[in-house]
Amino acid sequence: MKNISKLLISTFAALFIFSGSANAHVTVKPSSSAPEAWETYTLKVPVEKETATTKVTLKIPEGITFESYQPVPGWKVTTEGDKEGHVKTVTWEATDEGIAAGQFQQFLFVAQNPKEETNVAWDAFQYYEDGEIVEWSGDESSNLPHSVTEISVASKANTGSEGHSHAEKSDHTASNSADSSKDSAKAEDDNNETLIITLAGISLILSIVALLAAIRKSKK
């Protein structure tokens, strides 16, 4: 019975660790967008530790033109650019307590996509109150992956979106852009949660099968 108990504990511990880590990544959405489009991006920062996140820095990918950001109460925003005035990094820093354990925060910004089809990677650096810096800059297979947005004409055809001029972009209110981006991010998060629940169910079934096999073996 001791072996059976150890098996159950190990299985459920691995299950909960997997479920937690799958949701803990810093992400930038949407994951696909059209060339030259003025896109409202959402940077989502969850906290995976027991200490608060007090700052996050996002590197703007080559070819992306950063335009503006949505203010968030309790956070100040600074940007750094090159000699030509192109924004290269954007930093959100807490002026209050930051993002506490078990919470997440979303930061919205508007940027123009490159003219050509490509994949752009969003490197992010998450600063914790205890001094640790988590670098979300690895590829998709790493433990700390960066988000990737596919810039493609197919995205434009699927969404019916068009590239906008500055005048057209100014006619849209910030609230409409924010709502659209939040809906897109929520849809992708819902898909991720469905996958996690499915995998959790499979893991639970496998653990039950293993338990029954162990019980039968112990009776022999």
JSON list of C-alpha atoms in Angstrom, two decimals:
[
{"chain": "A", "resi": 1, "resn": "MET", "atom": "CA", "xyz": [0.00, 0.00, 0.00]},
{"chain": "A", "resi": 2, "resn": "LYS", "atom": "CA", "xyz": [2.91, 2.33, 0.62]},
{"chain": "A", "resi": 3, "resn": "ASN", "atom": "CA", "xyz": [3.96, 2.01, -3.02]},
{"chain": "A", "resi": 4, "resn": "ILE", "atom": "CA", "xyz": [0.39, 2.71, -4.12]},
{"chain": "A", "resi": 5, "resn": "SER", "atom": "CA", "xyz": [0.22, 5.83, -1.94]},
{"chain": "A", "resi": 6, "resn": "LYS", "atom": "CA", "xyz": [3.52, 7.09, -3.34]},
{"chain": "A", "resi": 7, "resn": "LEU", "atom": "CA", "xyz": [2.24, 6.49, -6.86]},
{"chain": "A", "resi": 8, "resn": "LEU", "atom": "CA", "xyz": [-0.92, 8.51, -6.24]},
{"chain": "A", "resi": 9, "resn": "ILE", "atom": "CA", "xyz": [0.93, 11.36, -4.55]},
{"chain": "A", "resi": 10, "resn": "SER", "atom": "CA", "xyz": [3.49, 11.59, -7.37]},
{"chain": "A", "resi": 11, "resn": "THR", "atom": "CA", "xyz": [0.81, 11.47, -10.07]},
{"chain": "A", "resi": 12, "resn": "PHE", "atom": "CA", "xyz": [-1.39, 14.19, -8.59]},
{"chain": "A", "resi": 13, "resn": "ALA", "atom": "CA", "xyz": [1.60, 16.38, -7.68]},
{"chain": "A", "resi": 14, "resn": "ALA", "atom": "CA", "xyz": [2.84, 16.23, -11.27]},
{"chain": "A", "resi": 15, "resn": "LEU", "atom": "CA", "xyz": [-0.68, 16.97, -12.50]},
{"chain": "A", "resi": 16, "resn": "PHE", "atom": "CA", "xyz": [-1.07, 20.14, -10.42]},
{"chain": "A", "resi": 17, "resn": "ILE", "atom": "CA", "xyz": [2.45, 21.34, -11.22]},
{"chain": "A", "resi": 18, "resn": "PHE", "atom": "CA", "xyz": [1.78, 20.90, -14.94]},
{"chain": "A", "resi": 19, "resn": "SER", "atom": "CA", "xyz": [-1.56, 22.71, -14.76]},
{"chain": "A", "resi": 20, "resn": "GLY", "atom": "CA", "xyz": [-0.04, 25.65, -12.87]},
{"chain": "A", "resi": 21, "resn": "SER", "atom": "CA", "xyz": [3.02, 26.07, -15.07]},
{"chain": "A", "resi": 22, "resn": "ALA", "atom": "CA", "xyz": [0.97, 25.88, -18.28]},
{"chain": "A", "resi": 23, "resn": "ASN", "atom": "CA", "xyz": [-0.83, 29.09, -17.32]},
{"chain": "A", "resi": 24, "resn": "ALA", "atom": "CA", "xyz": [2.17, 30.91, -15.87]},
{"chain": "A", "resi": 25, "resn": "HIS", "atom": "CA", "xyz": [3.85, 32.14, -19.04]},
{"chain": "A", "resi": 26, "resn": "VAL", "atom": "CA", "xyz": [4.17, 35.81, -19.90]},
{"chain": "A", "resi": 27, "resn": "THR", "atom": "CA", "xyz": [2.42, 36.19, -23.26]},
{"chain": "A", "resi": 28, "resn": "VAL", "atom": "CA", "xyz": [1.75, 38.74, -25.99]},
{"chain": "A", "resi": 29, "resn": "LYS", "atom": "CA", "xyz": [-1.47, 38.32, -27.99]},
{"chain": "A", "resi": 30, "resn": "PRO", "atom": "CA", "xyz": [-2.75, 38.06, -30.66]},
{"chain": "A", "resi": 31, "resn": "SER", "atom": "CA", "xyz": [-0.61, 35.25, -32.03]},
{"chain": "A", "resi": 32, "resn": "SER", "atom": "CA", "xyz": [-1.43, 36.20, -35.63]},
{"chain": "A", "resi": 33, "resn": "SER", "atom": "CA", "xyz": [-1.99, 39.52, -37.38]},
{"chain": "A", "resi": 34, "resn": "ALA", "atom": "CA", "xyz": [-1.89, 41.10, -40.82]},
{"chain": "A", "resi": 35, "resn": "PRO", "atom": "CA", "xyz": [1.05, 42.91, -42.48]},
{"chain": "A", "resi": 36, "resn": "GLU", "atom": "CA", "xyz": [1.07, 46.70, -41.91]},
{"chain": "A", "resi": 37, "resn": "ALA", "atom": "CA", "xyz": [-1.96, 46.46, -39.60]},
{"chain": "A", "resi": 38, "resn": "TRP", "atom": "CA", "xyz": [-2.24, 48.77, -36.61]},
{"chain": "A", "resi": 39, "resn": "GLU", "atom": "CA", "xyz": [-2.72, 46.11, -33.97]},
{"chain": "A", "resi": 40, "resn": "THR", "atom": "CA", "xyz": [-3.75, 46.41, -30.33]},
{"chain": "A", "resi": 41, "resn": "TYR", "atom": "CA", "xyz": [-1.49, 43.93, -28.53]},
{"chain": "A", "resi": 42, "resn": "THR", "atom": "CA", "xyz": [-2.04, 42.58, -25.02]},
{"chain": "A", "resi": 43, "resn": "LEU", "atom": "CA", "xyz": [0.88, 41.75, -22.75]},
{"chain": "A", "resi": 44, "resn": "LYS", "atom": "CA", "xyz": [-0.35, 39.36, -20.05]},
{"chain": "A", "resi": 45, "resn": "VAL", "atom": "CA", "xyz": [1.83, 38.97, -16.94]},
{"chain": "A", "resi": 46, "resn": "PRO", "atom": "CA", "xyz": [0.89, 36.25, -14.42]},
{"chain": "A", "resi": 47, "resn": "VAL", "atom": "CA", "xyz": [2.75, 35.65, -11.15]},
{"chain": "A", "resi": 48, "resn": "GLU", "atom": "CA", "xyz": [4.17, 32.15, -10.65]},
{"chain": "A", "resi": 49, "resn": "LYS", "atom": "CA", "xyz": [5.87, 32.80, -7.29]},
{"chain": "A", "resi": 50, "resn": "GLU", "atom": "CA", "xyz": [4.84, 33.80, -3.78]},
{"chain": "A", "resi": 51, "resn": "THR", "atom": "CA", "xyz": [6.38, 37.26, -4.25]},
{"chain": "A", "resi": 52, "resn": "ALA", "atom": "CA", "xyz": [4.98, 40.13, -6.29]},
{"chain": "A", "resi": 53, "resn": "THR", "atom": "CA", "xyz": [6.01, 41.18, -9.79]},
{"chain": "A", "resi": 54, "resn": "THR", "atom": "CA", "xyz": [7.04, 44.83, -9.68]},
{"chain": "A", "resi": 55, "resn": "LYS", "atom": "CA", "xyz": [8.30, 45.45, -13.20]},
{"chain": "A", "resi": 56, "resn": "VAL", "atom": "CA", "xyz": [8.18, 43.99, -16.70]},
{"chain": "A", "resi": 57, "resn": "THR", "atom": "CA", "xyz": [10.21, 45.03, -19.74]},
{"chain": "A", "resi": 58, "resn": "LEU", "atom": "CA", "xyz": [9.18, 44.12, -23.28]},
{"chain": "A", "resi": 59, "resn": "LYS", "atom": "CA", "xyz": [11.55, 44.23, -26.25]},
{"chain": "A", "resi": 60, "resn": "ILE", "atom": "CA", "xyz": [9.86, 45.50, -29.40]},
{"chain": "A", "resi": 61, "resn": "PRO", "atom": "CA", "xyz": [10.69, 43.10, -32.26]},
{"chain": "A", "resi": 62, "resn": "GLU", "atom": "CA", "xyz": [12.50, 44.24, -35.39]},
{"chain": "A", "resi": 63, "resn": "GLY", "atom": "CA", "xyz": [10.00, 45.61, -37.89]},
{"chain": "A", "resi": 64, "resn": "ILE", "atom": "CA", "xyz": [7.33, 46.43, -35.31]},
{"chain": "A", "resi": 65, "resn": "THR", "atom": "CA", "xyz": [6.61, 50.14, -34.82]},
{"chain": "A", "resi": 66, "resn": "PHE", "atom": "CA", "xyz": [5.46, 50.93, -31.28]},
{"chain": "A", "resi": 67, "resn": "GLU", "atom": "CA", "xyz": [2.88, 53.72, -31.24]},
{"chain": "A", "resi": 68, "resn": "SER", "atom": "CA", "xyz": [1.12, 54.13, -27.86]},
{"chain": "A", "resi": 69, "resn": "TYR", "atom": "CA", "xyz": [0.03, 52.38, -24.67]},
{"chain": "A", "resi": 70, "resn": "GLN", "atom": "CA", "xyz": [-3.04, 52.26, -22.45]},
{"chain": "A", "resi": 71, "resn": "PRO", "atom": "CA", "xyz": [-2.41, 53.72, -18.98]},
{"chain": "A", "resi": 72, "resn": "VAL", "atom": "CA", "xyz": [-2.82, 51.32, -16.04]},
{"chain": "A", "resi": 73, "resn": "PRO", "atom": "CA", "xyz": [-3.43, 52.71, -12.53]},
{"chain": "A", "resi": 74, "resn": "GLY", "atom": "CA", "xyz": [-0.51, 51.96, -10.23]},
{"chain": "A", "resi": 75, "resn": "TRP", "atom": "CA", "xyz": [2.01, 51.60, -13.07]},
{"chain": "A", "resi": 76, "resn": "LYS", "atom": "CA", "xyz": [4.37, 54.00, -14.81]},
{"chain": "A", "resi": 77, "resn": "VAL", "atom": "CA", "xyz": [5.60, 53.43, -18.35]},
{"chain": "A", "resi": 78, "resn": "THR", "atom": "CA", "xyz": [9.00, 54.30, -19.80]},
{"chain": "A", "resi": 79, "resn": "THR", "atom": "CA", "xyz": [10.40, 53.65, -23.27]},
{"chain": "A", "resi": 80, "resn": "GLU", "atom": "CA", "xyz": [13.90, 53.45, -24.72]},
{"chain": "A", "resi": 81, "resn": "GLY", "atom": "CA", "xyz": [14.65, 54.03, -28.38]},
{"chain": "A", "resi": 82, "resn": "ASP", "atom": "CA", "xyz": [17.45, 54.14, -30.92]},
{"chain": "A", "resi": 83, "resn": "LYS", "atom": "CA", "xyz": [19.03, 57.18, -32.57]},
{"chain": "A", "resi": 84, "resn": "GLU", "atom": "CA", "xyz": [16.25, 57.30, -35.15]},
{"chain": "A", "resi": 85, "resn": "GLY", "atom": "CA", "xyz": [13.62, 57.52, -32.42]},
{"chain": "A", "resi": 86, "resn": "HIS", "atom": "CA", "xyz": [12.24, 54.01, -32.85]},
{"chain": "A", "resi": 87, "resn": "VAL", "atom": "CA", "xyz": [11.07, 52.49, -29.56]},
{"chain": "A", "resi": 88, "resn": "LYS", "atom": "CA", "xyz": [13.08, 49.36, -28.73]},
{"chain": "A", "resi": 89, "resn": "THR", "atom": "CA", "xyz": [11.91, 48.56, -25.20]},
{"chain": "A", "resi": 90, "resn": "VAL", "atom": "CA", "xyz": [8.84, 49.38, -23.12]},
{"chain": "A", "resi": 91, "resn": "THR", "atom": "CA", "xyz": [8.90, 49.04, -19.33]},
{"chain": "A", "resi": 92, "resn": "TRP", "atom": "CA", "xyz": [5.93, 48.94, -16.98]},
{"chain": "A", "resi": 93, "resn": "GLU", "atom": "CA", "xyz": [6.99, 49.55, -13.37]},
{"chain": "A", "resi": 94, "resn": "ALA", "atom": "CA", "xyz": [4.71, 49.40, -10.33]},
{"chain": "A", "resi": 95, "resn": "THR", "atom": "CA", "xyz": [4.26, 52.56, -8.29]},
{"chain": "A", "resi": 96, "resn": "ASP", "atom": "CA", "xyz": [2.27, 50.59, -5.72]},
{"chain": "A", "resi": 97, "resn": "GLU", "atom": "CA", "xyz": [2.41, 46.93, -4.67]},
{"chain": "A", "resi": 98, "resn": "GLY", "atom": "CA", "xyz": [2.64, 45.41, -8.13]},
{"chain": "A", "resi": 99, "resn": "ILE", "atom": "CA", "xyz": [1.10, 42.08, -9.16]},
{"chain": "A", "resi": 100, "resn": "ALA", "atom": "CA", "xyz": [0.62, 39.83, -6.14]},
{"chain": "A", "resi": 101, "resn": "ALA", "atom": "CA", "xyz": [0.87, 36.04, -6.01]},
{"chain": "A", "resi": 102, "resn": "GLY", "atom": "CA", "xyz": [-2.13, 34.40, -7.65]},
{"chain": "A", "resi": 103, "resn": "GLN", "atom": "CA", "xyz": [-2.87, 37.48, -9.77]},
{"chain": "A", "resi": 104, "resn": "PHE", "atom": "CA", "xyz": [-2.14, 38.63, -13.31]},
{"chain": "A", "resi": 105, "resn": "GLN", "atom": "CA", "xyz": [-2.12, 41.98, -15.07]},
{"chain": "A", "resi": 106, "resn": "GLN", "atom": "CA", "xyz": [-2.72, 42.92, -18.70]},
{"chain": "A", "resi": 107, "resn": "PHE", "atom": "CA", "xyz": [-0.97, 45.81, -20.45]},
{"chain": "A", "resi": 108, "resn": "LEU", "atom": "CA", "xyz": [-2.32, 47.02, -23.80]},
{"chain": "A", "resi": 109, "resn": "PHE", "atom": "CA", "xyz": [-0.38, 48.85, -26.50]},
{"chain": "A", "resi": 110, "resn": "VAL", "atom": "CA", "xyz": [-0.80, 49.77, -30.16]},
{"chain": "A", "resi": 111, "resn": "ALA", "atom": "CA", "xyz": [1.88, 48.99, -32.74]},
{"chain": "A", "resi": 112, "resn": "GLN", "atom": "CA", "xyz": [2.14, 48.72, -36.52]},
{"chain": "A", "resi": 113, "resn": "ASN", "atom": "CA", "xyz": [3.18, 45.42, -38.02]},
{"chain": "A", "resi": 114, "resn": "PRO", "atom": "CA", "xyz": [5.94, 45.03, -40.63]},
{"chain": "A", "resi": 115, "resn": "LYS", "atom": "CA", "xyz": [5.08, 45.19, -44.34]},
{"chain": "A", "resi": 116, "resn": "GLU", "atom": "CA", "xyz": [6.28, 41.68, -45.13]},
{"chain": "A", "resi": 117, "resn": "GLU", "atom": "CA", "xyz": [5.08, 38.32, -43.85]},
{"chain": "A", "resi": 118, "resn": "THR", "atom": "CA", "xyz": [7.23, 37.11, -40.98]},
{"chain": "A", "resi": 119, "resn": "ASN", "atom": "CA", "xyz": [7.21, 35.80, -37.42]},
{"chain": "A", "resi": 120, "resn": "VAL", "atom": "CA", "xyz": [8.04, 38.30, -34.67]},
{"chain": "A", "resi": 121, "resn": "ALA", "atom": "CA", "xyz": [9.24, 37.20, -31.23]},
{"chain": "A", "resi": 122, "resn": "TRP", "atom": "CA", "xyz": [8.42, 39.16, -28.08]},
{"chain": "A", "resi": 123, "resn": "ASP", "atom": "CA", "xyz": [11.19, 38.87, -25.47]},
{"chain": "A", "resi": 124, "resn": "ALA", "atom": "CA", "xyz": [9.97, 39.87, -22.00]},
{"chain": "A", "resi": 125, "resn": "PHE", "atom": "CA", "xyz": [11.76, 40.29, -18.68]},
{"chain": "A", "resi": 126, "resn": "GLN", "atom": "CA", "xyz": [9.76, 39.84, -15.48]},
{"chain": "A", "resi": 127, "resn": "TYR", "atom": "CA", "xyz": [11.12, 41.43, -12.29]},
{"chain": "A", "resi": 128, "resn": "TYR", "atom": "CA", "xyz": [10.12, 40.06, -8.89]},
{"chain": "A", "resi": 129, "resn": "GLU", "atom": "CA", "xyz": [10.13, 41.88, -5.57]},
{"chain": "A", "resi": 130, "resn": "ASP", "atom": "CA", "xyz": [12.82, 39.52, -4.22]},
{"chain": "A", "resi": 131, "resn": "GLY", "atom": "CA", "xyz": [15.24, 40.58, -6.97]},
{"chain": "A", "resi": 132, "resn": "GLU", "atom": "CA", "xyz": [14.80, 37.62, -9.33]},
{"chain": "A", "resi": 133, "resn": "ILE", "atom": "CA", "xyz": [14.52, 38.38, -13.05]},
{"chain": "A", "resi": 134, "resn": "VAL", "atom": "CA", "xyz": [12.79, 35.82, -15.25]},
{"chain": "A", "resi": 135, "resn": "GLU", "atom": "CA", "xyz": [13.76, 36.11, -18.93]},
{"chain": "A", "resi": 136, "resn": "TRP", "atom": "CA", "xyz": [11.00, 35.00, -21.26]},
{"chain": "A", "resi": 137, "resn": "SER", "atom": "CA", "xyz": [13.25, 34.85, -24.31]},
{"chain": "A", "resi": 138, "resn": "GLY", "atom": "CA", "xyz": [13.56, 31.18, -25.26]},
{"chain": "A", "resi": 139, "resn": "ASP", "atom": "CA", "xyz": [12.09, 29.36, -28.24]},
{"chain": "A", "resi": 140, "resn": "GLU", "atom": "CA", "xyz": [8.81, 27.46, -28.15]},
{"chain": "A", "resi": 141, "resn": "SER", "atom": "CA", "xyz": [10.37, 24.28, -26.72]},
{"chain": "A", "resi": 142, "resn": "SER", "atom": "CA", "xyz": [12.17, 26.00, -23.83]},
{"chain": "A", "resi": 143, "resn": "ASN", "atom": "CA", "xyz": [10.97, 26.35, -20.24]},
{"chain": "A", "resi": 144, "resn": "LEU", "atom": "CA", "xyz": [10.82, 30.13, -20.63]},
{"chain": "A", "resi": 145, "resn": "PRO", "atom": "CA", "xyz": [9.45, 30.68, -24.14]},
{"chain": "A", "resi": 146, "resn": "HIS", "atom": "CA", "xyz": [8.80, 34.06, -25.69]},
{"chain": "A", "resi": 147, "resn": "SER", "atom": "CA", "xyz": [5.53, 34.76, -27.47]},
{"chain": "A", "resi": 148, "resn": "VAL", "atom": "CA", "xyz": [5.52, 34.72, -31.26]},
{"chain": "A", "resi": 149, "resn": "THR", "atom": "CA", "xyz": [3.12, 36.58, -33.54]},
{"chain": "A", "resi": 150, "resn": "GLU", "atom": "CA", "xyz": [2.74, 35.34, -37.09]},
{"chain": "A", "resi": 151, "resn": "ILE", "atom": "CA", "xyz": [2.44, 38.26, -39.51]},
{"chain": "A", "resi": 152, "resn": "SER", "atom": "CA", "xyz": [0.65, 36.86, -42.55]},
{"chain": "A", "resi": 153, "resn": "VAL", "atom": "CA", "xyz": [-1.80, 37.78, -45.29]},
{"chain": "A", "resi": 154, "resn": "ALA", "atom": "CA", "xyz": [-3.86, 34.75, -44.25]},
{"chain": "A", "resi": 155, "resn": "SER", "atom": "CA", "xyz": [-4.58, 36.46, -40.94]},
{"chain": "A", "resi": 156, "resn": "LYS", "atom": "CA", "xyz": [-5.84, 39.52, -42.81]},
{"chain": "A", "resi": 157, "resn": "ALA", "atom": "CA", "xyz": [-8.13, 37.36, -44.96]},
{"chain": "A", "resi": 158, "resn": "ASN", "atom": "CA", "xyz": [-9.50, 35.44, -41.99]},
{"chain": "A", "resi": 159, "resn": "THR", "atom": "CA", "xyz": [-10.26, 38.48, -39.86]},
{"chain": "A", "resi": 160, "resn": "GLY", "atom": "CA", "xyz": [-11.15, 40.91, -42.61]},
{"chain": "A", "resi": 161, "resn": "SER", "atom": "CA", "xyz": [-8.78, 43.43, -41.04]},
{"chain": "A", "resi": 162, "resn": "GLU", "atom": "CA", "xyz": [-7.08, 46.10, -43.09]},
{"chain": "A", "resi": 163, "resn": "GLY", "atom": "CA", "xyz": [-3.99, 48.18, -42.53]},
{"chain": "A", "resi": 164, "resn": "HIS", "atom": "CA", "xyz": [-4.99, 51.62, -41.24]},
{"chain": "A", "resi": 165, "resn": "SER", "atom": "CA", "xyz": [-3.52, 55.05, -41.78]},
{"chain": "A", "resi": 166, "resn": "HIS", "atom": "CA", "xyz": [-2.82, 57.31, -38.81]},
{"chain": "A", "resi": 167, "resn": "ALA", "atom": "CA", "xyz": [-5.99, 59.26, -39.58]},
{"chain": "A", "resi": 168, "resn": "GLU", "atom": "CA", "xyz": [-8.14, 56.13, -39.67]},
{"chain": "A", "resi": 169, "resn": "LYS", "atom": "CA", "xyz": [-6.51, 54.81, -36.51]},
{"chain": "A", "resi": 170, "resn": "SER", "atom": "CA", "xyz": [-7.25, 58.04, -34.68]},
{"chain": "A", "resi": 171, "resn": "ASP", "atom": "CA", "xyz": [-10.96, 57.70, -35.46]},
{"chain": "A", "resi": 172, "resn": "HIS", "atom": "CA", "xyz": [-11.18, 54.52, -33.38]},
{"chain": "A", "resi": 173, "resn": "THR", "atom": "CA", "xyz": [-11.56, 54.97, -29.64]},
{"chain": "A", "resi": 174, "resn": "ALA", "atom": "CA", "xyz": [-9.08, 53.38, -27.27]},
{"chain": "A", "resi": 175, "resn": "SER", "atom": "CA", "xyz": [-11.90, 51.55, -25.51]},
{"chain": "A", "resi": 176, "resn": "ASN", "atom": "CA", "xyz": [-13.02, 49.78, -28.70]},
{"chain": "A", "resi": 177, "resn": "SER", "atom": "CA", "xyz": [-9.46, 48.67, -29.43]},
{"chain": "A", "resi": 178, "resn": "ALA", "atom": "CA", "xyz": [-9.01, 47.47, -25.87]},
{"chain": "A", "resi": 179, "resn": "ASP", "atom": "CA", "xyz": [-12.29, 45.51, -25.90]},
{"chain": "A", "resi": 180, "resn": "SER", "atom": "CA", "xyz": [-11.38, 43.83, -29.19]},
{"chain": "A", "resi": 181, "resn": "SER", "atom": "CA", "xyz": [-7.94, 42.84, -27.94]},
{"chain": "A", "resi": 182, "resn": "LYS", "atom": "CA", "xyz": [-9.33, 41.53, -24.63]},
{"chain": "A", "resi": 183, "resn": "ASP", "atom": "CA", "xyz": [-11.90, 39.41, -26.48]},
{"chain": "A", "resi": 184, "resn": "SER", "atom": "CA", "xyz": [-9.16, 37.94, -28.67]},
{"chain": "A", "resi": 185, "resn": "ALA", "atom": "CA", "xyz": [-6.90, 37.23, -25.72]},
{"chain": "A", "resi": 186, "resn": "LYS", "atom": "CA", "xyz": [-9.80, 35.67, -23.77]},
{"chain": "A", "resi": 187, "resn": "ALA", "atom": "CA", "xyz": [-10.64, 33.36, -26.66]},
{"chain": "A", "resi": 188, "resn": "GLU", "atom": "CA", "xyz": [-7.06, 32.12, -26.86]},
{"chain": "A", "resi": 189, "resn": "ASP", "atom": "CA", "xyz": [-6.88, 31.69, -23.08]},
{"chain": "A", "resi": 190, "resn": "ASP", "atom": "CA", "xyz": [-10.13, 29.67, -23.18]},
{"chain": "A", "resi": 191, "resn": "ASN", "atom": "CA", "xyz": [-8.58, 27.36, -25.78]},
{"chain": "A", "resi": 192, "resn": "ASN", "atom": "CA", "xyz": [-5.51, 26.90, -23.58]},
{"chain": "A", "resi": 193, "resn": "GLU", "atom": "CA", "xyz": [-7.68, 26.11, -20.56]},
{"chain": "A", "resi": 194, "resn": "THR", "atom": "CA", "xyz": [-9.62, 23.51, -22.57]},
{"chain": "A", "resi": 195, "resn": "LEU", "atom": "CA", "xyz": [-6.35, 21.81, -23.53]},
{"chain": "A", "resi": 196, "resn": "ILE", "atom": "CA", "xyz": [-5.15, 21.84, -19.92]},
{"chain": "A", "resi": 197, "resn": "ILE", "atom": "CA", "xyz": [-8.43, 20.35, -18.65]},
{"chain": "A", "resi": 198, "resn": "THR", "atom": "CA", "xyz": [-8.25, 17.63, -21.32]},
{"chain": "A", "resi": 199, "resn": "LEU", "atom": "CA", "xyz": [-4.69, 16.72, -20.40]},
{"chain": "A", "resi": 200, "resn": "ALA", "atom": "CA", "xyz": [-5.59, 16.76, -16.72]},
{"chain": "A", "resi": 201, "resn": "GLY", "atom": "CA", "xyz": [-8.45, 14.35, -17.38]},
{"chain": "A", "resi": 202, "resn": "ILE", "atom": "CA", "xyz": [-6.15, 12.00, -19.30]},
{"chain": "A", "resi": 203, "resn": "SER", "atom": "CA", "xyz": [-3.61, 12.10, -16.47]},
{"chain": "A", "resi": 204, "resn": "LEU", "atom": "CA", "xyz": [-6.34, 11.30, -13.94]},
{"chain": "A", "resi": 205, "resn": "ILE", "atom": "CA", "xyz": [-7.54, 8.31, -15.97]},
{"chain": "A", "resi": 206, "resn": "LEU", "atom": "CA", "xyz": [-3.99, 6.99, -16.32]},
{"chain": "A", "resi": 207, "resn": "SER", "atom": "CA", "xyz": [-3.42, 7.32, -12.58]},
{"chain": "A", "resi": 208, "resn": "ILE", "atom": "CA", "xyz": [-6.61, 5.34, -11.86]},
{"chain": "A", "resi": 209, "resn": "VAL", "atom": "CA", "xyz": [-5.54, 2.60, -14.29]},
{"chain": "A", "resi": 210, "resn": "ALA", "atom": "CA", "xyz": [-2.12, 2.45, -12.63]},
{"chain": "A", "resi": 211, "resn": "LEU", "atom": "CA", "xyz": [-3.76, 2.26, -9.20]},
{"chain": "A", "resi": 212, "resn": "LEU", "atom": "CA", "xyz": [-6.02, -0.63, -10.22]},
{"chain": "A", "resi": 213, "resn": "ALA", "atom": "CA", "xyz": [-3.06, -2.48, -11.73]},
{"chain": "A", "resi": 214, "resn": "ALA", "atom": "CA", "xyz": [-1.07, -2.01, -8.54]},
{"chain": "A", "resi": 215, "resn": "ILE", "atom": "CA", "xyz": [-3.98, -3.28, -6.40]},
{"chain": "A", "resi": 216, "resn": "ARG", "atom": "CA", "xyz": [-4.38, -6.40, -8.56]},
{"chain": "A", "resi": 217, "resn": "LYS", "atom": "CA", "xyz": [-0.65, -7.05, -8.38]},
{"chain": "A", "resi": 218, "resn": "SER", "atom": "CA", "xyz": [-0.64, -6.73, -4.57]},
{"chain": "A", "resi": 219, "resn": "LYS", "atom": "CA", "xyz": [-3.47, -9.29, -4.26]},
{"chain": "A", "resi": 220, "resn": "LYS", "atom": "CA", "xyz": [-1.55, -11.96, -6.18]}
]
